[in-house]
Short mmCIF file of C-alpha atoms in Angstrom, two decimals:
data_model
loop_
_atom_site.label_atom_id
_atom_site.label_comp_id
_atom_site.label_asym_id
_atom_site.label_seq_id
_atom_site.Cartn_x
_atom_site.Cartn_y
_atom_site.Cartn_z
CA UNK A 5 -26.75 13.20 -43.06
CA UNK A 6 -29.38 14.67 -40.95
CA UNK A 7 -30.27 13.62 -37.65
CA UNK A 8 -33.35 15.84 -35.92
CA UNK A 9 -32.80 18.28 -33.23
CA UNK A 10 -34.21 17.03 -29.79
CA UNK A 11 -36.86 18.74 -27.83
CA UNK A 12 -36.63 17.75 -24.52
CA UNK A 13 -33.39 15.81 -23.79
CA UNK A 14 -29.07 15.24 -23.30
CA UNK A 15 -26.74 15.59 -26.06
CA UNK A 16 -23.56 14.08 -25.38
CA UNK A 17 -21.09 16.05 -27.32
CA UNK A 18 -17.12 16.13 -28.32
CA UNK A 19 -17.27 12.37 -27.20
CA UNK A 20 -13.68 11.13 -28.60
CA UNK A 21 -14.34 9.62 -32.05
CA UNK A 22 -15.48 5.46 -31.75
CA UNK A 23 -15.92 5.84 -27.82
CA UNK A 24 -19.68 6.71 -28.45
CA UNK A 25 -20.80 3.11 -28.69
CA UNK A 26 -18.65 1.91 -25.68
CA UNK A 27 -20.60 4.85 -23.97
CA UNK A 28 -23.80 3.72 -25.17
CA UNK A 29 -22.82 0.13 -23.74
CA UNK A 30 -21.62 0.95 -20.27
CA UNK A 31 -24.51 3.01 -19.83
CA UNK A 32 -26.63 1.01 -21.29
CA UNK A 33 -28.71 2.78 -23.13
CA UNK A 34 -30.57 0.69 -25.04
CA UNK A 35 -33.01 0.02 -22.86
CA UNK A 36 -34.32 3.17 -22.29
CA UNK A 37 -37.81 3.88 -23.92
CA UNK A 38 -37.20 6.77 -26.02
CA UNK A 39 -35.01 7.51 -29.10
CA UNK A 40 -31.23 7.25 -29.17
CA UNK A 41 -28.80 8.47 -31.91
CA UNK A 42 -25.26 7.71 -32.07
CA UNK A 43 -23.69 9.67 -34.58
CA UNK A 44 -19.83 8.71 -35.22
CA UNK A 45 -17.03 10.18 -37.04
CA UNK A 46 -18.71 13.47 -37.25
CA UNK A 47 -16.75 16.70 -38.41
CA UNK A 48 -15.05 19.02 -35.59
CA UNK A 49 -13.26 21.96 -35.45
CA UNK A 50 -12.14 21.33 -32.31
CA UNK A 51 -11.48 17.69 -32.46
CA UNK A 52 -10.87 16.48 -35.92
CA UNK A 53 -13.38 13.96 -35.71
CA UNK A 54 -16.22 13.40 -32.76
CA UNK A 55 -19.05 11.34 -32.04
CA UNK A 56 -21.98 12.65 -30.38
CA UNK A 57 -24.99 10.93 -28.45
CA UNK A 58 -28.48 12.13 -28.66
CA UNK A 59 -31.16 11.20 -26.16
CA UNK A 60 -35.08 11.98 -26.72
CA UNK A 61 -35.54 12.42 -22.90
CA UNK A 62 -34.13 14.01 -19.64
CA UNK A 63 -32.90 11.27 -17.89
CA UNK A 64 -30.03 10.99 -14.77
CA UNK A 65 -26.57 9.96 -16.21
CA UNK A 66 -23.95 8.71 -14.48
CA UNK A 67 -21.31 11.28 -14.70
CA UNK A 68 -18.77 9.16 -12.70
CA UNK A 69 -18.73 6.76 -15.66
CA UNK A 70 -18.67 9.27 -18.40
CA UNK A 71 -16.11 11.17 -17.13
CA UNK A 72 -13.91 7.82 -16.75
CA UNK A 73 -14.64 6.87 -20.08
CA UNK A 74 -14.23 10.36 -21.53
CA UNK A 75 -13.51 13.30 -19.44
CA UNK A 76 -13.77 15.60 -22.37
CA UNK A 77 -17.78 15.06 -23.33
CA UNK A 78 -20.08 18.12 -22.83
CA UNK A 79 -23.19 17.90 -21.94
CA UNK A 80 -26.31 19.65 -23.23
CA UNK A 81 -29.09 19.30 -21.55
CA UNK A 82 -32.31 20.35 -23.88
CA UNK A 83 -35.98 21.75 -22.65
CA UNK A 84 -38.16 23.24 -25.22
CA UNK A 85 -35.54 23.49 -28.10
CA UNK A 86 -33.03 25.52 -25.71
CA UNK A 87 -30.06 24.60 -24.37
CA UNK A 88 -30.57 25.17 -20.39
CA UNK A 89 -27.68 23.44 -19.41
CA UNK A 90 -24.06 23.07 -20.71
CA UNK A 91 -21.38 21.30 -18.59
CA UNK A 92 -17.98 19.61 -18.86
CA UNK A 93 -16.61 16.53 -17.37
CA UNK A 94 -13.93 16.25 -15.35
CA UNK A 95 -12.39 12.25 -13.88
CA UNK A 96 -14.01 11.34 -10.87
CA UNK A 97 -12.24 10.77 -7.63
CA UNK A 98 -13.88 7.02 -7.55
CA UNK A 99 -15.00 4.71 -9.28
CA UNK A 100 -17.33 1.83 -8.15
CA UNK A 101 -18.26 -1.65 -10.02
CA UNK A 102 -16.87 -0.48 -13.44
CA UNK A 103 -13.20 -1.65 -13.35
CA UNK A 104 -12.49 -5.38 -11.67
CA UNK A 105 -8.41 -5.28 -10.51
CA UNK A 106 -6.62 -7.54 -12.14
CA UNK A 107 -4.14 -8.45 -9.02
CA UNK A 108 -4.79 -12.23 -8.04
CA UNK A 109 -3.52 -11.30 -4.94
CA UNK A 110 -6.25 -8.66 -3.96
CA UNK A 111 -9.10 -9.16 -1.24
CA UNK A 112 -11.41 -8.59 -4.15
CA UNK A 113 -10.44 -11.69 -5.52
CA UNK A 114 -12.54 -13.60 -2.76
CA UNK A 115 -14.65 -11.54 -0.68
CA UNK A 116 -18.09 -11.88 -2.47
CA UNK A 117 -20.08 -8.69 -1.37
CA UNK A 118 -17.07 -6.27 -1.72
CA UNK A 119 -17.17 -3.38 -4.54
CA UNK A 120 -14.31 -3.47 -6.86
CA UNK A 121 -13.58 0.27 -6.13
CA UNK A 122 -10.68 2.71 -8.07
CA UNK A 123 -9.13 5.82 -6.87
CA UNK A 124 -7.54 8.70 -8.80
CA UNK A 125 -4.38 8.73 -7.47
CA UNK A 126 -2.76 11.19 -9.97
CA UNK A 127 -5.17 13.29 -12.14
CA UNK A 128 -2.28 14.48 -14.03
CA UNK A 129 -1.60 11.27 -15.69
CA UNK A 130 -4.95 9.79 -15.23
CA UNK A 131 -3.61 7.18 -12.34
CA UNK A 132 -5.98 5.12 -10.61
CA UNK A 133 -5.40 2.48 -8.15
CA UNK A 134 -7.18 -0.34 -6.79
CA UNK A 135 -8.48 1.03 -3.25
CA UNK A 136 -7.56 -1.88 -1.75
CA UNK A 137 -4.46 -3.74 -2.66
CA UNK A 138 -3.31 -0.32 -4.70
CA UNK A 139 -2.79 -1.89 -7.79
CA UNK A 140 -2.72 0.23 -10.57
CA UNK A 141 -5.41 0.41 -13.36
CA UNK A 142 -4.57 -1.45 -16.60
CA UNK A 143 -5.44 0.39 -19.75
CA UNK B 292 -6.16 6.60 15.61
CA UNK B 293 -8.61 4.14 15.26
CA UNK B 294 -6.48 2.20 12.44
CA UNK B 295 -3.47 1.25 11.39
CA UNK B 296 -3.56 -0.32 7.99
CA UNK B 297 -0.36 1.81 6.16
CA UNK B 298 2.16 3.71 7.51
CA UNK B 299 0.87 6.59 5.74
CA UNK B 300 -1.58 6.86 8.22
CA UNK B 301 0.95 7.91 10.69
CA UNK B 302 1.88 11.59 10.80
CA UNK B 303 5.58 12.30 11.42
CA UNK B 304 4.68 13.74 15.09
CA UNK B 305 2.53 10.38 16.01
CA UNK B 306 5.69 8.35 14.85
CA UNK B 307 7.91 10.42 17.24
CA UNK B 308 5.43 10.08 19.71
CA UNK B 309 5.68 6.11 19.15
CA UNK B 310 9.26 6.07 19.37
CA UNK B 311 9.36 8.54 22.61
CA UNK B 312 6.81 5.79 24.33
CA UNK B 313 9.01 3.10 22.93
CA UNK B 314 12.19 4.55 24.33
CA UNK B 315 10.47 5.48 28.16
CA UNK B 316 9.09 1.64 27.95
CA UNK B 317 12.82 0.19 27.44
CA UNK B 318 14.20 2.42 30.41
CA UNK B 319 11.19 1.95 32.59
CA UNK B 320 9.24 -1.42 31.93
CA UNK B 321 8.09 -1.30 35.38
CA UNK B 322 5.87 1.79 34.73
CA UNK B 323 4.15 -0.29 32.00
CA UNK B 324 3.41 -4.15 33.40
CA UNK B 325 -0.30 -3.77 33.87
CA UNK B 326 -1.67 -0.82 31.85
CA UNK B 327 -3.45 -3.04 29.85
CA UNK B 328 -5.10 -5.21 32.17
CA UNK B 329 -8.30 -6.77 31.54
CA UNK B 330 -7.26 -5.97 27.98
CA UNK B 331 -7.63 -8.51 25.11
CA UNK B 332 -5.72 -8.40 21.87
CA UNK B 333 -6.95 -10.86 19.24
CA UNK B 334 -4.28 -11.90 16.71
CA UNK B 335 -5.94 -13.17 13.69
CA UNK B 336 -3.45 -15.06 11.16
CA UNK B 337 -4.68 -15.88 8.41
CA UNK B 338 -1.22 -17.11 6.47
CA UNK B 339 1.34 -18.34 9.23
CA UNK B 340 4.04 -15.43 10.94
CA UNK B 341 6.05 -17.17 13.79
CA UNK B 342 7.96 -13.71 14.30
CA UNK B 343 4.82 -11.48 14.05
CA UNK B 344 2.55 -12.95 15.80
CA UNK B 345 4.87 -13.65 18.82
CA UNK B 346 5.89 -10.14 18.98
CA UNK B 347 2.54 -8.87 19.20
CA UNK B 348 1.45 -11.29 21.84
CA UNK B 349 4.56 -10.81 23.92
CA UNK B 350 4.34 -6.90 23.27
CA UNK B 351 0.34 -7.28 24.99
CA UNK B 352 1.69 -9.81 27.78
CA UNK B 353 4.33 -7.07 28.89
CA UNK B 354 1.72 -4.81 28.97
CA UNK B 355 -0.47 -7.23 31.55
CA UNK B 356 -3.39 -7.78 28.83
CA UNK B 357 -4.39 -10.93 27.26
CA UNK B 358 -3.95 -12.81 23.82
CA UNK B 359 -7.10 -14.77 22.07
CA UNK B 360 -6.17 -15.52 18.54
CA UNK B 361 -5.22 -18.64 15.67
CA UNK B 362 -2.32 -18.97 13.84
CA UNK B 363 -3.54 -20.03 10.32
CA UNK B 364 -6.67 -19.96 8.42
CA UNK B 365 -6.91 -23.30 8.79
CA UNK B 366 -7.89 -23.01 12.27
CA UNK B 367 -10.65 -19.98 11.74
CA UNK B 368 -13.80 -20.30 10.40
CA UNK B 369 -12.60 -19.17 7.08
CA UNK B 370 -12.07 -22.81 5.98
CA UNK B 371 -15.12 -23.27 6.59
CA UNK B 372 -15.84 -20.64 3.73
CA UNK B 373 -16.66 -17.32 6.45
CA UNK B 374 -15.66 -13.70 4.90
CA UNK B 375 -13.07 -11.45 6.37
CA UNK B 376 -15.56 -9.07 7.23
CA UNK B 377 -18.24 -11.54 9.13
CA UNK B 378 -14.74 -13.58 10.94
CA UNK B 379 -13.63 -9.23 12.36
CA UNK B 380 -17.43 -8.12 13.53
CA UNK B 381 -17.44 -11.72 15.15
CA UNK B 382 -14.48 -11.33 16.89
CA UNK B 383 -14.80 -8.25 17.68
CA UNK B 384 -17.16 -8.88 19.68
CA UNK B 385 -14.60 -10.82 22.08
CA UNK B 386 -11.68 -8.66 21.89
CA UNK B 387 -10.71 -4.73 22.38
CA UNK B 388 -8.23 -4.55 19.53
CA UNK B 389 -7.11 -6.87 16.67
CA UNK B 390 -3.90 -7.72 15.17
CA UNK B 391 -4.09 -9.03 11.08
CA UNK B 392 -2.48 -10.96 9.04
CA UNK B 393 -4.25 -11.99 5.52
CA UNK B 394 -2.30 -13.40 2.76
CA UNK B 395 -4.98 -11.21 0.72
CA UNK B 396 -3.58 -7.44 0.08
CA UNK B 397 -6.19 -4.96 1.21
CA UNK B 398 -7.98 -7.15 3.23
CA UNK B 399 -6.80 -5.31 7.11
CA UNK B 400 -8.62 -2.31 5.10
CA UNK B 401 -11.94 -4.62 4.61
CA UNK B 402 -11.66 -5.51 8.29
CA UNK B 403 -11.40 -2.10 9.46
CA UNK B 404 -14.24 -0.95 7.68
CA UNK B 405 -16.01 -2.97 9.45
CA UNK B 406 -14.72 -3.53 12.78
CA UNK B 407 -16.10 -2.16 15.89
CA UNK B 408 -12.72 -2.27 17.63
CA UNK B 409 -8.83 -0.91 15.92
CA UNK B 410 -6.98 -3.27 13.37
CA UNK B 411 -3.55 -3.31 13.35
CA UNK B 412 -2.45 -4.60 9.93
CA UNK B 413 0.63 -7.23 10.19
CA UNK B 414 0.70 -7.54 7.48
CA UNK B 415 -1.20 -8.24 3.82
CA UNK B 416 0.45 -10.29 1.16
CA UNK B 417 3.51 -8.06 -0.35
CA UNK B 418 1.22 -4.58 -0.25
CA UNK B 419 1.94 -2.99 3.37
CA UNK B 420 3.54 -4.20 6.75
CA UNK B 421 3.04 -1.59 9.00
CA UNK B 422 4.62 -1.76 12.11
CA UNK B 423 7.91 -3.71 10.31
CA UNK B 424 8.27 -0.32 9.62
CA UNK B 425 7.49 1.42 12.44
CA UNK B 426 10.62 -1.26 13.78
CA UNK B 427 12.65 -0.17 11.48
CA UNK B 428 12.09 3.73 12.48
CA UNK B 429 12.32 2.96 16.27
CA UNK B 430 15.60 0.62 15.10
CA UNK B 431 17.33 3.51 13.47
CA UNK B 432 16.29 6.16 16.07
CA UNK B 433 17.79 4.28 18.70
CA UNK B 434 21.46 2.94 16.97
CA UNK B 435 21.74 6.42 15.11
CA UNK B 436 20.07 8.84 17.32
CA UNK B 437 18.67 10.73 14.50
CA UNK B 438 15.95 10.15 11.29
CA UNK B 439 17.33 12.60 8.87
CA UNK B 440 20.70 13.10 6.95
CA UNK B 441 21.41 9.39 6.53
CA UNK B 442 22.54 7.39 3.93
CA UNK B 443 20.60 3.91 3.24
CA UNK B 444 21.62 0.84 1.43
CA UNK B 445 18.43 -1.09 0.77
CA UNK B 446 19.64 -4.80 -0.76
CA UNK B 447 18.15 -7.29 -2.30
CA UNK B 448 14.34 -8.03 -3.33
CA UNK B 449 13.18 -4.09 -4.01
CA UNK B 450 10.53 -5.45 -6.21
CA UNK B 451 8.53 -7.35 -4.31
CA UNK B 452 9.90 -6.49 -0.43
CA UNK B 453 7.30 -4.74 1.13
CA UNK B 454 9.19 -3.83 3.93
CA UNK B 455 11.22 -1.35 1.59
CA UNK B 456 8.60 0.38 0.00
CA UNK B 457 7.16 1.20 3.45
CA UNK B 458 10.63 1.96 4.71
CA UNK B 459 11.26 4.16 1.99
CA UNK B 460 7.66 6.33 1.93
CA UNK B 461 8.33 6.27 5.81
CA UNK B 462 11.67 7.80 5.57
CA UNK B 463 11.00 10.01 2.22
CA UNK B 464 9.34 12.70 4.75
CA UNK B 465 12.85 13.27 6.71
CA UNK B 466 15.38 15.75 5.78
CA UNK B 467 18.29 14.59 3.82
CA UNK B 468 17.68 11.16 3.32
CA UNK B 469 19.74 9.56 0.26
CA UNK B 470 19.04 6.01 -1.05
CA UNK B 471 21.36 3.26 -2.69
CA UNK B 472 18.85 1.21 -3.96
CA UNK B 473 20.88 -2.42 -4.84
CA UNK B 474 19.23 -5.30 -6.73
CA UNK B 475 19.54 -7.46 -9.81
CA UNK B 476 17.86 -6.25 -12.42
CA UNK B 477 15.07 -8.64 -12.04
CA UNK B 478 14.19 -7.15 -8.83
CA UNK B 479 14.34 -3.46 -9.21
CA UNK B 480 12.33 -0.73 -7.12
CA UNK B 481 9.23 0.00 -9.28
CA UNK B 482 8.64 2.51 -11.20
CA UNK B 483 5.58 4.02 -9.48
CA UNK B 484 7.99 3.79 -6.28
CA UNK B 485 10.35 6.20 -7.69
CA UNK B 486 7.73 8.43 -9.67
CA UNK B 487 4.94 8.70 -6.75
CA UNK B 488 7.73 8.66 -3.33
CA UNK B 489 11.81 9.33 -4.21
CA UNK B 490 10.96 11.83 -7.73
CA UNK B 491 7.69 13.09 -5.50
CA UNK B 492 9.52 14.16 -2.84
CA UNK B 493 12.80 15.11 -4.59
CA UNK B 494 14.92 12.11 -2.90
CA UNK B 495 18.17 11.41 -4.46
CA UNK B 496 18.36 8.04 -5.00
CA UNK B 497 21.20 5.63 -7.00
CA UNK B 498 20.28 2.37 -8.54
CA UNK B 499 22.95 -0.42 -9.10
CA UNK B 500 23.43 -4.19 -9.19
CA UNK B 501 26.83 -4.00 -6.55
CA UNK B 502 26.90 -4.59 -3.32
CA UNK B 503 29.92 -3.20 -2.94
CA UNK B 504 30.29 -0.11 -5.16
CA UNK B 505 28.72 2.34 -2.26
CA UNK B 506 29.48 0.59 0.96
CA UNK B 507 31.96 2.89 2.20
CA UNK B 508 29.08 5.88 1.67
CA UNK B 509 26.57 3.99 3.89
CA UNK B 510 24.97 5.08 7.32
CA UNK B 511 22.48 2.10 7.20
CA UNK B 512 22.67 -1.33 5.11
CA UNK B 513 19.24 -2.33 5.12
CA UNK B 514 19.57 -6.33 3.59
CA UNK B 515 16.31 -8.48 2.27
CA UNK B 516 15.17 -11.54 1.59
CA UNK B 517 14.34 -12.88 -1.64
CA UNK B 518 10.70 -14.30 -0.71
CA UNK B 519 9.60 -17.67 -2.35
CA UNK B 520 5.66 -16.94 -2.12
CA UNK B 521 5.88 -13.65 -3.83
CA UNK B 522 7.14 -15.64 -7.12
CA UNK B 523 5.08 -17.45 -9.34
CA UNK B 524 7.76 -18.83 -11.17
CA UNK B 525 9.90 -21.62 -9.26
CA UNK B 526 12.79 -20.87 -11.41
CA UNK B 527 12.82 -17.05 -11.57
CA UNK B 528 13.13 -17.90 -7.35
CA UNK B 529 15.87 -20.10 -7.59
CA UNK B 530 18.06 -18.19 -9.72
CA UNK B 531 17.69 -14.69 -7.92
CA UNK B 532 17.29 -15.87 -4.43
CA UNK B 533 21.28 -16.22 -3.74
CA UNK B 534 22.23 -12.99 -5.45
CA UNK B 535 23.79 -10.77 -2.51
CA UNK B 536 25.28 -12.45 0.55
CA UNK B 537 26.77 -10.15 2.97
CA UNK B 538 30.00 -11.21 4.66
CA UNK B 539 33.13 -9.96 6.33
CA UNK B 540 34.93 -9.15 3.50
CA UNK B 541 32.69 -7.17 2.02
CA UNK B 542 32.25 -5.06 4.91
CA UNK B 543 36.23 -4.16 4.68
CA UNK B 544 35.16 -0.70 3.25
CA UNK B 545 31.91 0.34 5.71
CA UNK B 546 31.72 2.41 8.18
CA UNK B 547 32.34 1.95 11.96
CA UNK B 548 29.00 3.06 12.73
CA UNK B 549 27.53 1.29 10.12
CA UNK B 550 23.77 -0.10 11.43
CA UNK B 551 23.25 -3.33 9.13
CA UNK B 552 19.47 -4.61 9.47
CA UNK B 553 17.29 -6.92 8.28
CA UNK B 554 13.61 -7.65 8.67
CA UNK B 555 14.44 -11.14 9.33
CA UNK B 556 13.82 -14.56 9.09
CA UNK B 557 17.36 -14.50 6.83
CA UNK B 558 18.28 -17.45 4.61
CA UNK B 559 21.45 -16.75 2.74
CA UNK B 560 21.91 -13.19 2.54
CA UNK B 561 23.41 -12.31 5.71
CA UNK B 562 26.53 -15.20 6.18
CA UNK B 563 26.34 -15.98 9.91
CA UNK B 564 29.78 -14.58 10.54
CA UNK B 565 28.80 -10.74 10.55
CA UNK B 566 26.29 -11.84 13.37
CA UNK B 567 29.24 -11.19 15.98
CA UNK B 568 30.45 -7.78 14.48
CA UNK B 569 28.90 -4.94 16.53
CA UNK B 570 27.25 -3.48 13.47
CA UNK B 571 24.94 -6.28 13.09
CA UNK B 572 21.68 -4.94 14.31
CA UNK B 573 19.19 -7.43 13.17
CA UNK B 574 18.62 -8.95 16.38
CA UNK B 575 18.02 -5.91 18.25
CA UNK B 576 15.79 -4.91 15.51
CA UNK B 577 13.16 -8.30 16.75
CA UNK B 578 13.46 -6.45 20.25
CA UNK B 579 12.83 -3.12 19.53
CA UNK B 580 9.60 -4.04 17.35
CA UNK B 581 8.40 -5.94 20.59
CA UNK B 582 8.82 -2.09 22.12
CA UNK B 583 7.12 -0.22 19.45
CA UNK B 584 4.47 -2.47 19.18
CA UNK B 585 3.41 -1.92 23.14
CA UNK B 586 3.74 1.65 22.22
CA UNK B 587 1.36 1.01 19.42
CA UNK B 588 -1.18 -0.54 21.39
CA UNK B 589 -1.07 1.88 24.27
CA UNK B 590 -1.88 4.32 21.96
CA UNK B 591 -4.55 2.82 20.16
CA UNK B 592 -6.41 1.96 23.26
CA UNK B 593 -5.96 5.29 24.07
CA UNK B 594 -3.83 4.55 27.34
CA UNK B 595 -1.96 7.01 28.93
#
C-alpha cells in the first residue's frame, strides 16, 4: 500500500497502533483544508505495529493533547521533501478542557465558566488529578 | 501567605511559627485584644458548621475585629443561582479576609483565584480542612510538647475523614512518626494515601480492624466520626457508623500520657464516660483551634 510522501507538512509517527483515529478526532482534523492520511496497523521495528498521521500542510498542533493521548508520537515536520524538524513527546504538566472529572462532588460540577483542568501528579505512573477537588483521572 | 486552601501550603517553619503565636496568645491574651481593629472577617458558609464558623468568629472577636458573614447558602445569593467566584469578588469588596466553607471540593481554590483579599478554606466537602489540622498540630504540641517520635492511633472513618488525610500529610514531614491506622474494612485509608504520603515518605504504618490490638503502643488516639453526608448509600451508613466506641475498658491497656482527640461533633464513638479521664483531650482541642486560628489570621493580615 502506498501512500505519497508529503512536501510541505507533519507526520505523526510511532502513534500506538488504533490511537491514530482517536488522534485525528480530538484534534479534529477533519476540517482542515488539505489532505490527511491515517495509515493504521503499519509494520514497525520498533513497535510491532504503528499508525502514523500524515498532514499536507504545516499547521500548529496541540502538543499538550498529543502527548496526553500518546506521549510516544514523533513528530516530523516536512519543508521541501526534508525533514527539518524531528521531536518527541513527552506528558504535559496540564491539561485544559480535554478530561471532565468525574467526582459529583467537585466545584466543576456547577460553576459554569470554570475549565475542567488535570495535573500530572506522578509522571512515573502517568497520575493526574483533578486540580481542584484532586480526584484522580479515570482511564 | 496570601492563601490557605491545604495544609500543604504551610511549610514546617510557618506551622511552628503558628503554634509559637498560638502559645504567646494563650499566656498573654492581653497583648492581642485589639490588633485587629477596624478589621473585618467575612465567614461565608455555604453548607452549615456550628463549630467552625463560631471558632472563627470568636477567634476575630478576641482579636478586636469584626464578623460579616451567613451561615448557609440559603441565605447568600447563591440560591438565587450567583457563582462562587462573582459571591468572593463581591464580598470582597466588604471584607479584609474571608473564611470558606463550600460543600463543593475545590471550590476555596476557585475563590482564591479570584479574590482580592486571603481565603481561609474551612473547609470543602471531604477534600481538605485546613486549619482542623492546624488544631490538631497546635493540640499535640501543647499536651505532648513535641511533633516527632510519636505513635498515632487514627480510628474510625479513614476513607472518607478528611481530617486524617490532612493530619497524616501534616505529620508525614516530622521525624519518627508511626501510624496505627484502625478501620473496618469498608473504610480503609486509600490507596493513593499510602502510595503518594506514608510509602512517599517512608512512614511505617500498620493497618487493622482492632481497636484494641495496639493501644498499649499509642502516644495519641486520634478517634472519628463516621459522617452520614459523605455516604451515598443509607445502609452502607448505618451498618458502619457504630463500629468503634471508645470506653473505659478499653483504655485498661493505654498509656498514662495517652492524648485521645477527636475533631468533634462525636455521636457514638467516644462513650461519654472517658470525658472525665484526664486523657480526654477533645475539648481542649475546640479551644486550642480558637488559638490557632487568631494566629492564622494575624498572620495573614500580616500583623505583627
Amino acid at each position: 500500500m502506498n501512500i505519497d510522501s508529503i512536501k510541505n507538512g507533519i507526520v505523526l509517527d510511532h502513534i500506538q497502533a488504533k490511537k491514530g483515529m482517536e488522534i485525528y478526532n480530538t484534534l479534529n482534523l477533519g476540517e482542515l483544508d488539505c489532505s490527511v492520511a491515517i495509515i493504521t496497523n503499519a509494520r514497525s521495528k520498533k513497535m510491532g505495529r504503528k499508525d502514523i498521521i500524515k498532514i499536507d500542510k504545516n499547521i500548529d498542533l496541540d502538543l499538550d493533547i498529543l502527548g496526553y493521548i500518546d506521549p510516544n508520537i514523533t513528530i516530523n515536520i516536512i519543508k521541501n521533501d526534508i525533514r527539518t524538524q524531528k521531536y518527541h513527546l513527552k506528558l504535559p504538566q496540564e491539561i485544559v478542557g480535554i478530561i471532565k472529572c468525574k467526582n459529583p462532588r467537585c466545584i466543576t460540577s456547577i460553576e459554569p465558566e470554570l475549565k475542567q483542568t488535570f495535573i500530572l501528579t506522578n509522571e512515573k505512573e502517568k497520575t493526574y488529578r483533578c486540580k481542584y477537588c484532586e480526584t484522580l483521572k479515570e482511564d | 501567605m496570601k492563601n490557605l486552601i491545604d495544609i500543604k501550603d504551610l511549610s514546617t517553619q510557618e506551622i511552628q511559627e503558628l503554634i509559637e503565636v498560638a502559645k504567646d496568645i494563650m499566656q498573654h491574651p492581653q497583648n492581642y485584644v485589639e490588633k485587629c481593629k477596624h478589621k473585618k472577617l467575612a465567614t461565608l458558609f455555604f453548607e452549615p458548621s456550628t463549630r467552625t464558623r463560631l471558632s472563627f468568629e470568636a477567634a476575630m472577636m478576641e482579636l478586636g475585629g469584626n464578623v460579616i458573614g451567613f451561615s448557609s447558602a440559603s441565605s447568600s445569593s447563591t440560591a438565587k443561582g450567583e457563582s462562587v467566584s462573582d459571591t468572593i469578588r463581591t464580598i470582597g469588596c466588604y471584607s479584609d479576609i474571608i473564611a470558606m466553607r463550600h460543600p463543593k471540593e475545590g471550590a476555596p481554590l476557585v475563590a482564591s483565584i479570584k479574590s482580592t483579599v486571603p481565603i481561609i478554606n474551612a473547609g470543602d466537602g471531604g477534600h481538605n480542612h485546613p486549619t482542623q489540622t492546624l488544631t490538631d498540630l497546635l493540640t499535640i504540641s501543647c499536651e505532648k510538647q513535641r511533633l516527632n517520635n510519636l505513635t498515632i492511633g487514627l480510628c474510625g472513618d479513614l476513607k472518607f475523614g478528611r481530617t486524617v488525610h490532612s493530619l497524616i500529610t501534616a505529620m508525614s514531614r516530622y521525624e519518627n512518626i508511626k501510624f496505627i491506622l484502625i478501620s473496618p474494612e469498608e473504610l480503609k485509608i486509600p490507596e493513593y494515601v499510602k502510595k503518594e504520603i506514608l510509602e512517599k515518605h517512608q512512614i511505617q504504618y500498620i493497618e487493622t480492624t482492632s481497636l484494641e490490638e495496639h493501644m498499649k503502643d499509642l502516644d495519641i488516639l486520634y478517634m472519628t466520626r463516621v459522617q452520614k453526608e459523605r455516604f451515598f448509600n443509607e445502609e452502607d451508613y448505618v451498618r458502619l457508623k457504630d463500629y468503634y466506641i471508645l470506653n473505659n475498658s478499653k483504655l485498661t491497656t493505654a498509656k498514662q500520657d495517652l492524648c485521645i482527640m477527636h475533631p468533634l461533633p462525636r455521636v457514638n464513638e467516644i462513650s461519654t464516660e472517658v470525658d472525665d479521664d484526664p486523657r480526654a483531650k477533645y475539648f481542649n482541642q475546640v479551644r486550642y483551634g480558637k488559638y490557632i486560628r487568631m494566629a492564622l489570621i494575624l498572620k495573614m493580615l500580616e500583623i505583627k
